C-alpha positions as MATLAB code, in Angstrom:
seq = 'XXXXXXXXXXXXXXXXXXXXXXXXXXXXXXXXXXXXXXXXXXXXXXXXXXXXXXXXXXXXXXXXXXXXXXXXXXXXXXXXXXXXXXXXXXXX';
ca = [
      90.952  119.200   84.062;
      93.023  117.778   80.492;
      96.007  116.966   82.282;
      93.771  114.955   84.645;
      91.432  113.441   82.020;
      95.263  112.142   80.586;
      96.995  110.619   83.322;
      93.549  108.906   84.450;
      92.598  107.455   80.743;
      96.396  105.748   81.027;
      95.487  104.377   85.210;
      92.077  103.433   83.611;
      93.631  101.341   80.432;
      96.201   99.792   82.698;
      93.572   98.525   85.363;
      91.617   97.105   81.861;
      95.342   95.552   80.908;
      95.217   93.693   84.118;
      97.758   95.383   86.738;
      97.895   95.038   89.871;
      97.027   98.348   91.826;
     100.688   97.300   93.888;
     102.840   97.077   89.905;
     106.054   99.547   90.640;
     105.388   99.764   86.514;
     102.677  102.219   88.224;
     104.808  104.642   89.850;
     105.266  107.230   87.473;
     101.505  107.792   85.805;
     100.830  107.992   89.681;
     103.942  110.506   90.590;
     101.882  112.548   87.839;
      98.838  112.075   89.327;
      99.891  112.770   92.451;
     101.779  116.492   91.663;
      98.449  117.000   89.841;
      97.022  116.828   92.897;
      99.429  118.886   94.533;
     100.046  121.703   91.746;
      95.584  122.117   92.457;
      96.100  121.857   96.003;
      98.991  125.018   95.608;
     101.236  122.971   97.886;
     102.515  119.652   98.568;
     100.983  116.415   98.477;
     102.897  114.521  100.609;
     102.426  110.310  100.603;
     100.402  110.230  103.779;
      97.977  113.082  101.957;
      97.966  110.955   99.187;
      96.840  107.984  100.709;
      94.229  109.622  102.996;
      92.687  111.229  100.148;
      92.484  107.279   98.544;
      90.415  106.386  101.014;
      89.157  110.392  100.413;
      87.915  108.910   97.098;
      86.613  105.424   97.898;
      84.652  106.997  100.271;
      82.528  109.389   98.313;
      79.734  108.486   96.540;
      80.459  111.472   93.460;
      83.787  110.241   93.518;
      82.522  106.580   93.171;
      80.050  107.273   90.602;
      82.607  109.427   88.552;
      85.057  106.647   88.979;
      82.792  103.747   87.508;
      82.232  105.319   84.527;
      85.528  106.065   83.305;
      85.771  102.000   83.817;
      84.020   99.579   86.265;
      86.275   99.308   89.330;
      87.838  101.618   88.957;
      86.706  104.124   91.847;
      88.237  100.796   94.145;
      91.818   99.825   91.561;
      92.575  102.832   92.087;
      92.408  103.972   96.070;
      94.176  101.492   96.838;
      96.541  102.071   93.937;
      97.591  105.197   94.688;
      98.099  103.884   98.262;
     100.132  100.893   97.699;
     102.137  103.739   95.753;
     102.093  106.320   99.427;
     103.902  103.652  100.300;
     106.733  103.344   98.483;
     107.225  107.059   97.784;
     109.451  109.194  100.112;
     107.539  111.212  103.118;
     109.987  113.818  102.633;
];
């Protein structure tokens, strides 16, 4: 969980610095996040699955509440960022 906290802190800072979800500068942080997800799932997290996870993050009230405690607007920014990043990731 320490790894996740560090990843999320970097992403929150990027959001607070005004980085738009479509920014390629986020690709490294998103890849770290996706790798963490893969490790937790104990299987690869494809770009399609990663975008689907973004939908879950955005629609689940507990996740929304948790992300809003990290930064105001983060619960909307992170899923948008994940989907934008997933569109740039190769499927295989």
